[in-house]
mmCIF file of C-alpha atoms in Angstrom:
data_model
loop_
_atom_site.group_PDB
_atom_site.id
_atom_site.type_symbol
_atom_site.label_atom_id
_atom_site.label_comp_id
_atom_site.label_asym_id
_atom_site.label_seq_id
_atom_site.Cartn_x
_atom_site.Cartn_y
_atom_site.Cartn_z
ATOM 1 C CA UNK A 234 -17.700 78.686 3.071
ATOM 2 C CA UNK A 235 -14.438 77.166 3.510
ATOM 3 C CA UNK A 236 -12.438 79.036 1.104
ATOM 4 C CA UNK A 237 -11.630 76.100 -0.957
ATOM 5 C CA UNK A 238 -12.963 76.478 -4.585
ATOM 6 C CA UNK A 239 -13.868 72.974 -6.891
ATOM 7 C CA UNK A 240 -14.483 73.313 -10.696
ATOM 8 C CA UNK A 241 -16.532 72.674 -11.845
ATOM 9 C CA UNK A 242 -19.787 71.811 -9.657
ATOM 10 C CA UNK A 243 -20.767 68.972 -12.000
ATOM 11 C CA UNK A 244 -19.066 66.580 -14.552
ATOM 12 C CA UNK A 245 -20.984 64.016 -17.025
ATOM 13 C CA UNK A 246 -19.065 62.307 -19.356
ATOM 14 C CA UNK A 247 -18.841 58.800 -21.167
ATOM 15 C CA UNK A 248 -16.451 55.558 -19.844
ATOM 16 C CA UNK A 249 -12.892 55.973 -21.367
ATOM 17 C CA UNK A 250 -12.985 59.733 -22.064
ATOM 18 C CA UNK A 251 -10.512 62.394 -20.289
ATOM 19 C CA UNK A 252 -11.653 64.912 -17.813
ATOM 20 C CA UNK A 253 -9.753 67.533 -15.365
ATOM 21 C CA UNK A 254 -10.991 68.704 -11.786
ATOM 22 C CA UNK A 255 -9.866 72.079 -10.722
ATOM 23 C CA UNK A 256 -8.909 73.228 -7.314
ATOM 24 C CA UNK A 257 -7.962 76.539 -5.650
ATOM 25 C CA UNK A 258 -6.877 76.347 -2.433
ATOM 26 C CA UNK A 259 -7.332 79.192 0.532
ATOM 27 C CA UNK A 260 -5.295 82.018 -0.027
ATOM 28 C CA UNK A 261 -2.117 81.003 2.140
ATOM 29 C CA UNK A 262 -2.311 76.931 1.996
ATOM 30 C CA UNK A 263 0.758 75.542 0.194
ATOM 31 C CA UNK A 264 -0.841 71.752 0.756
ATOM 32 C CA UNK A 265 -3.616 70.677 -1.586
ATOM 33 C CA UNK A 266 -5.077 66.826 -0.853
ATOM 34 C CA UNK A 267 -7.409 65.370 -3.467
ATOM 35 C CA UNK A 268 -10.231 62.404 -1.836
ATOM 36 C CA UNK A 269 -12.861 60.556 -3.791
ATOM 37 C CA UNK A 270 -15.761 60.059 -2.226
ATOM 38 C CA UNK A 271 -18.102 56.753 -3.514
ATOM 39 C CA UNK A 272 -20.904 54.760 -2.485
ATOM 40 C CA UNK A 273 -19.198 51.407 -2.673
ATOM 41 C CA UNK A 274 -15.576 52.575 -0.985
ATOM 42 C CA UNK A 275 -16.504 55.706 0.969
ATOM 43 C CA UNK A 276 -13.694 58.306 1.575
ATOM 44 C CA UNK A 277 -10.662 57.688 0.180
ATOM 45 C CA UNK A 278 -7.489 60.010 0.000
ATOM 46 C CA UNK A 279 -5.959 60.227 -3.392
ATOM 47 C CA UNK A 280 -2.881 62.102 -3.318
ATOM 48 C CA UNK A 281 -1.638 65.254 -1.360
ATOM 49 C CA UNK A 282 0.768 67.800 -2.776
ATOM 50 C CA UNK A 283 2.855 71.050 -1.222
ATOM 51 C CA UNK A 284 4.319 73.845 -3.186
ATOM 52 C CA UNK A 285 4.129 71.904 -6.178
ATOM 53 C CA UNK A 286 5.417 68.590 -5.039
ATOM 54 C CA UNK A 287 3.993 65.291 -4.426
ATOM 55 C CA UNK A 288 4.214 64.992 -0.821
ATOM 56 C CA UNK A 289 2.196 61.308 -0.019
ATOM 57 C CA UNK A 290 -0.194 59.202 -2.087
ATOM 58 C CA UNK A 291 -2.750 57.058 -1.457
ATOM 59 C CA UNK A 292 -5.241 54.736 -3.457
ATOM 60 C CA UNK A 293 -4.594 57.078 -6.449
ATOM 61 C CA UNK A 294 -4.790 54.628 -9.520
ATOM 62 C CA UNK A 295 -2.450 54.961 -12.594
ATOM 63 C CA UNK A 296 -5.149 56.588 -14.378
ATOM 64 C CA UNK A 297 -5.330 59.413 -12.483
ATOM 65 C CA UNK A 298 -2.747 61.880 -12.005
ATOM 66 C CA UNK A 299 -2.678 65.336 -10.474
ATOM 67 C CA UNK A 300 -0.418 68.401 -10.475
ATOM 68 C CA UNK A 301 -0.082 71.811 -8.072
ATOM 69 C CA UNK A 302 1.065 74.677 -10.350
ATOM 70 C CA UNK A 303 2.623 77.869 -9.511
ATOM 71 C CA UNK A 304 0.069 79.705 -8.284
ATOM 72 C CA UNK A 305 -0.920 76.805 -6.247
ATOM 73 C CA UNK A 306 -4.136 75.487 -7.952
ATOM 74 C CA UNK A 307 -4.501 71.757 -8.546
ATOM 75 C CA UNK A 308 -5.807 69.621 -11.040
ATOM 76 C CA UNK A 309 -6.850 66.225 -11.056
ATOM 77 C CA UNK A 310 -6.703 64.213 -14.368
ATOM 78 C CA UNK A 311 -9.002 61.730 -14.524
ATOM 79 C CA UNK A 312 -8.237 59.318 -18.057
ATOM 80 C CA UNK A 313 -9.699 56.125 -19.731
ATOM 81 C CA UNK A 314 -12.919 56.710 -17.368
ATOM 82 C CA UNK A 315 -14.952 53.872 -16.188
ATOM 83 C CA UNK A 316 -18.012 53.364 -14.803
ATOM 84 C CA UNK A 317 -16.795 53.099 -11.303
ATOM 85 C CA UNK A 318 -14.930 56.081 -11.321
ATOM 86 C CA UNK A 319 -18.137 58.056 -10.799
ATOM 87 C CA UNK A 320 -18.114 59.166 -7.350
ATOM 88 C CA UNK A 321 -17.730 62.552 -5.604
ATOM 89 C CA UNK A 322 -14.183 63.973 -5.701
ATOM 90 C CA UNK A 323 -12.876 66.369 -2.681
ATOM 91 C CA UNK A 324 -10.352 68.853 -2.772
ATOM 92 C CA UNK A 325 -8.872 69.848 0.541
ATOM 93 C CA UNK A 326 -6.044 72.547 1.708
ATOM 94 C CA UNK A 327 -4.138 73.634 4.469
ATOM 95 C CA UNK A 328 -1.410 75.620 5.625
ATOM 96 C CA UNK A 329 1.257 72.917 6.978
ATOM 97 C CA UNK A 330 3.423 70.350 5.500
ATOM 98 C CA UNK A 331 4.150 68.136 8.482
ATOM 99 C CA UNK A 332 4.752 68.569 12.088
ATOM 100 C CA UNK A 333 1.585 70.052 14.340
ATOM 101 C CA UNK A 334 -1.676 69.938 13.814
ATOM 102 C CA UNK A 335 -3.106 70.095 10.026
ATOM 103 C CA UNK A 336 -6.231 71.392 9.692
ATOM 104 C CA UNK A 337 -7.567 70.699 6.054
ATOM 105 C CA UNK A 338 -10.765 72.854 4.536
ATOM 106 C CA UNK A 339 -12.473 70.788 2.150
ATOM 107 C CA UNK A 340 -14.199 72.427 -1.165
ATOM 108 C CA UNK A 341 -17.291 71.855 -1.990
ATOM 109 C CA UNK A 342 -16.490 68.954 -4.113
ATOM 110 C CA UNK A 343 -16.896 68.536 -7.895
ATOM 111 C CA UNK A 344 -19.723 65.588 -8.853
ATOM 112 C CA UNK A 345 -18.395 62.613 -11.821
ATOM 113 C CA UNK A 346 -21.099 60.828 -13.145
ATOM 114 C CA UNK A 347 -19.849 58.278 -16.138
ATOM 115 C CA UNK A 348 -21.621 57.377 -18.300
ATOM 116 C CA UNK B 27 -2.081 49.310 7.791
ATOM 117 C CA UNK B 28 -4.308 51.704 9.804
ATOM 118 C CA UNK B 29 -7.556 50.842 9.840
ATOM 119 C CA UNK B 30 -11.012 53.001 11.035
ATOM 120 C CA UNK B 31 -13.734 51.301 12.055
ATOM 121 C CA UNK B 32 -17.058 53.200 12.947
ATOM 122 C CA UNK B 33 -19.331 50.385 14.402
ATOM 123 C CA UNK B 34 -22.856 52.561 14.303
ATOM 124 C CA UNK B 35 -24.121 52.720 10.268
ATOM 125 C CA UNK B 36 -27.017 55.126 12.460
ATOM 126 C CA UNK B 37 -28.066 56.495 15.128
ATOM 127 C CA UNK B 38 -31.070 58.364 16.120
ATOM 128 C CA UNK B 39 -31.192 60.776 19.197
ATOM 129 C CA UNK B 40 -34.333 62.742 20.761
ATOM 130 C CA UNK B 41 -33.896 66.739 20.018
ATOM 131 C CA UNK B 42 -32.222 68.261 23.254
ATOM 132 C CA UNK B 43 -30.540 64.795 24.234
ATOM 133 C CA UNK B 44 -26.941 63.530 24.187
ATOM 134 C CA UNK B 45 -25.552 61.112 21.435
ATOM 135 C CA UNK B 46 -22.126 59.257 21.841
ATOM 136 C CA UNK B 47 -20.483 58.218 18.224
ATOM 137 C CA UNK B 48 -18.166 55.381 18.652
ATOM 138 C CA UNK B 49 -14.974 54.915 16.760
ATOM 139 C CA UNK B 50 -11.816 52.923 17.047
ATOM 140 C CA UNK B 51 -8.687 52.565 15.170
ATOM 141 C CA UNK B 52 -5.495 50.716 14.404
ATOM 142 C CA UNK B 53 -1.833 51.559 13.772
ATOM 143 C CA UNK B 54 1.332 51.066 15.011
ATOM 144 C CA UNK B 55 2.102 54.719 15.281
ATOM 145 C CA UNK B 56 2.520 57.096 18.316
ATOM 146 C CA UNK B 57 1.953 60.259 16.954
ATOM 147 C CA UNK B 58 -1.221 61.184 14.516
ATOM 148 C CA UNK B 59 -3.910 63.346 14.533
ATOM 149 C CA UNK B 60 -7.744 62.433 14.447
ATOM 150 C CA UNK B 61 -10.614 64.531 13.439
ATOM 151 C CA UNK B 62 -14.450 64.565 13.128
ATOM 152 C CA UNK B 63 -15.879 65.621 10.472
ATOM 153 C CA UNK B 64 -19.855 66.331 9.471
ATOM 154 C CA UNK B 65 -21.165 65.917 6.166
ATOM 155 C CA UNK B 66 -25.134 67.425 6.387
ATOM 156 C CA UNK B 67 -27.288 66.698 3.308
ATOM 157 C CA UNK B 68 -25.373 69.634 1.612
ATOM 158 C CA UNK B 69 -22.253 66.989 0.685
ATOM 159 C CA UNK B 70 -20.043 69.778 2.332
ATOM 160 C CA UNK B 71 -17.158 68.101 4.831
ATOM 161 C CA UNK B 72 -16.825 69.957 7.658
ATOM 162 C CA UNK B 73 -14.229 69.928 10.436
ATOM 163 C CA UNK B 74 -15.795 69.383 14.014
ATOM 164 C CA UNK B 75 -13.108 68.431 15.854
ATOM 165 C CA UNK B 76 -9.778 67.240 16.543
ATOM 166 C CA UNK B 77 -7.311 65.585 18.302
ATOM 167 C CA UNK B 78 -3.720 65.408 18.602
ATOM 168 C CA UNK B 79 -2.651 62.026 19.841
ATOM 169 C CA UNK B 80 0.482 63.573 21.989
ATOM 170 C CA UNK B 81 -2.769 65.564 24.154
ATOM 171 C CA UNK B 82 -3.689 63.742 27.005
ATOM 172 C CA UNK B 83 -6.452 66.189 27.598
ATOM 173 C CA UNK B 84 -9.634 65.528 25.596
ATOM 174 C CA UNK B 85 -10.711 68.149 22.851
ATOM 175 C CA UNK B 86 -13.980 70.272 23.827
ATOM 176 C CA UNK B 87 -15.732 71.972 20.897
ATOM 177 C CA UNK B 88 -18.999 73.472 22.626
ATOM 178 C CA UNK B 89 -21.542 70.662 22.105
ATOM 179 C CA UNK B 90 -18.698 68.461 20.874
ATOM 180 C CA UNK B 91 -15.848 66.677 22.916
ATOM 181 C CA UNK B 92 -14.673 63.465 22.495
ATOM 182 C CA UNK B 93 -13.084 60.877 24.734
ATOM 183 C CA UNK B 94 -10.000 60.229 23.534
ATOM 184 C CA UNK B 95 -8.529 56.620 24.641
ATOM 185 C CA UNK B 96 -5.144 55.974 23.125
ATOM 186 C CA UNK B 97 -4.013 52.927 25.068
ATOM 187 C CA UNK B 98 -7.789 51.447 23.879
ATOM 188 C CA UNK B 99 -7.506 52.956 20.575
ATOM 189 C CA UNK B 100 -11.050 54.391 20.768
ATOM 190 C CA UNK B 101 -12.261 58.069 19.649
ATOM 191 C CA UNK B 102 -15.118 58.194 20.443
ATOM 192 C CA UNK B 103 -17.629 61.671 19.936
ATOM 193 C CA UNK B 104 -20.132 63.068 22.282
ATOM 194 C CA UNK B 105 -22.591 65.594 20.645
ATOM 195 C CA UNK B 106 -24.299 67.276 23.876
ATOM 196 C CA UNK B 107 -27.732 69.303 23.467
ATOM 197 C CA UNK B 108 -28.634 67.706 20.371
ATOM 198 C CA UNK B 109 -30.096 70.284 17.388
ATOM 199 C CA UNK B 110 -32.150 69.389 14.470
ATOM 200 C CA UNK B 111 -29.009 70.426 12.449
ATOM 201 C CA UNK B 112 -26.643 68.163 13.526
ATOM 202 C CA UNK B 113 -28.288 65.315 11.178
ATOM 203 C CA UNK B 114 -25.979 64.148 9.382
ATOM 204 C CA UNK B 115 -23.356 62.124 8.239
ATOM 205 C CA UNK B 116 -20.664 61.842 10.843
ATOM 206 C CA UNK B 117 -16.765 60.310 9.602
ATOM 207 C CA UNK B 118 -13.877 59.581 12.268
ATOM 208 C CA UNK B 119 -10.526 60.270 10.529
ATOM 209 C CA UNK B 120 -6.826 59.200 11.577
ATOM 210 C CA UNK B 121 -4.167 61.166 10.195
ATOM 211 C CA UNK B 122 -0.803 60.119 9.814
ATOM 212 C CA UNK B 123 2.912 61.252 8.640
ATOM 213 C CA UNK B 124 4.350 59.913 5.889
ATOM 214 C CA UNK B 125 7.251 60.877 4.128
ATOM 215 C CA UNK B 126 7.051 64.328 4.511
ATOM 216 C CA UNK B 127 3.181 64.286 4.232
ATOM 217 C CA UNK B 128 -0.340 63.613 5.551
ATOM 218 C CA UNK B 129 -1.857 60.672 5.142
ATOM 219 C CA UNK B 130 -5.449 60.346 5.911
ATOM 220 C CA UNK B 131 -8.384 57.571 6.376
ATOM 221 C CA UNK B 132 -11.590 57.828 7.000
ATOM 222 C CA UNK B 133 -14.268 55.552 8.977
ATOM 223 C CA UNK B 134 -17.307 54.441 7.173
ATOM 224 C CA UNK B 135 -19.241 57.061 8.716
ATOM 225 C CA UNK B 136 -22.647 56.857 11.166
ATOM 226 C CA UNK B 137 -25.647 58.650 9.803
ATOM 227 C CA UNK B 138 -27.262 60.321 12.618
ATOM 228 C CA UNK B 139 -30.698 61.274 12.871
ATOM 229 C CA UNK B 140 -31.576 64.125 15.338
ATOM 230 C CA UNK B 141 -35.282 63.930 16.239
ATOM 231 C CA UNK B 142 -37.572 67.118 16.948
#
């Protein structure tokens, strides 16, 4: 168990609805990275965040958006789903913003199927 | 761009034996991290080793070390005293800074087979 909690385990839904993936991170990370994980494009990191800021993006598309509240949980917003979209989403944390080694914990990941 | 390549889609290895897992990389940068990570049946990624590109000396996990090559760009894993539960799916990572932040791809991954 790496201390990284995903909700929720599993996801169905239909192309072009809304849905939100929640994250808590290890008690004590301040970073939070989101990945999507799909047959056809393997890993691919999304977007990171620290103490509530956006910190570095990657292949995040417009669609998506995520946040890191207060208390340090994320959420990713996934809109105007499409087929391709289903894939197994990874939420990672650590302890350090930059500098050193960062060590990220993934969560168990939260499974998208669309519909 | 940085790029990770992991030539080997699978590999099979006798129980008890040693398995190398290739994989090389590309950037322009001098300092970055890369990592190994497993991903059993489970889904779960987890962290089997790492490397700080500033380390000349190569990273030793028990089983696990790797020989790091910087000049060559090669990262390359050695999983000693195979077990049954080391199948799995095995992704090389490079990690970079970027304004302010972590940036980080992933390899295609080698599926390895560990037979009893």
């Amino acid at each position: 168990d790496s201390g990284v909690t995903q909700t929720p385990k599993h996801l169905i839904t239909a192309t072009g609805q809304r849905v939100t993936l929640r994250c808590s991170p290890r008690s004590g990370d301040l970073s939070v990275y989101w990945y999507q994980q799909s047959l056809d494009q393997g890993l691919q990191f999304l977007i990171q965040y620290y103490n509530g800021e956006e910190r570095a993006k990657g292949n995040i598309l417009e669609r998506f958006s995520a946040q890191q509240f207060p208390d340090l949980h994320s959420e990713l917003n996934l809109s105007s789903l499409e087929l391709g979209d289903s894939a197994l989403y990874f939420c990672a944390s650590s302890s350090r913003l930059a500098g050193g080694t960062d060590t990220q914990y993934f969560g168990p990941g939260t499974r998208l199927t669309v519909l | 761009a940085q790029t990770v390549t992991q030539s080997q889609p699978e590999m099979s290895v006798q129980e008890a034996e040693t398995v190398t897992l290739s994989c090389t990389y590309d950037t322009s940068e001098s300092n970055y991290y890369l990592f190994w990570y497993k991903q059993p049946p489970s889904r779960q990624m987890i962290l089997v080793i790492r490397q700080e590109a500033y380390k000349q000396q190569n990273a030793t996990e028990n089983r696990f070390s790797v020989n790091f090559q910087k000049a060559a760009k090669s990262f390359s894993l050695k999983i000693s005293d195979s077990q049954l539960g080391d199948t799995a799916m095995y992704f090389c990572a490079f990690m970079s800074i970027i304004s302010g932040g972590f940036k980080t791809i992933f390899g295609a991954g080698t599926r390895l087979f560990v037979k009893a």
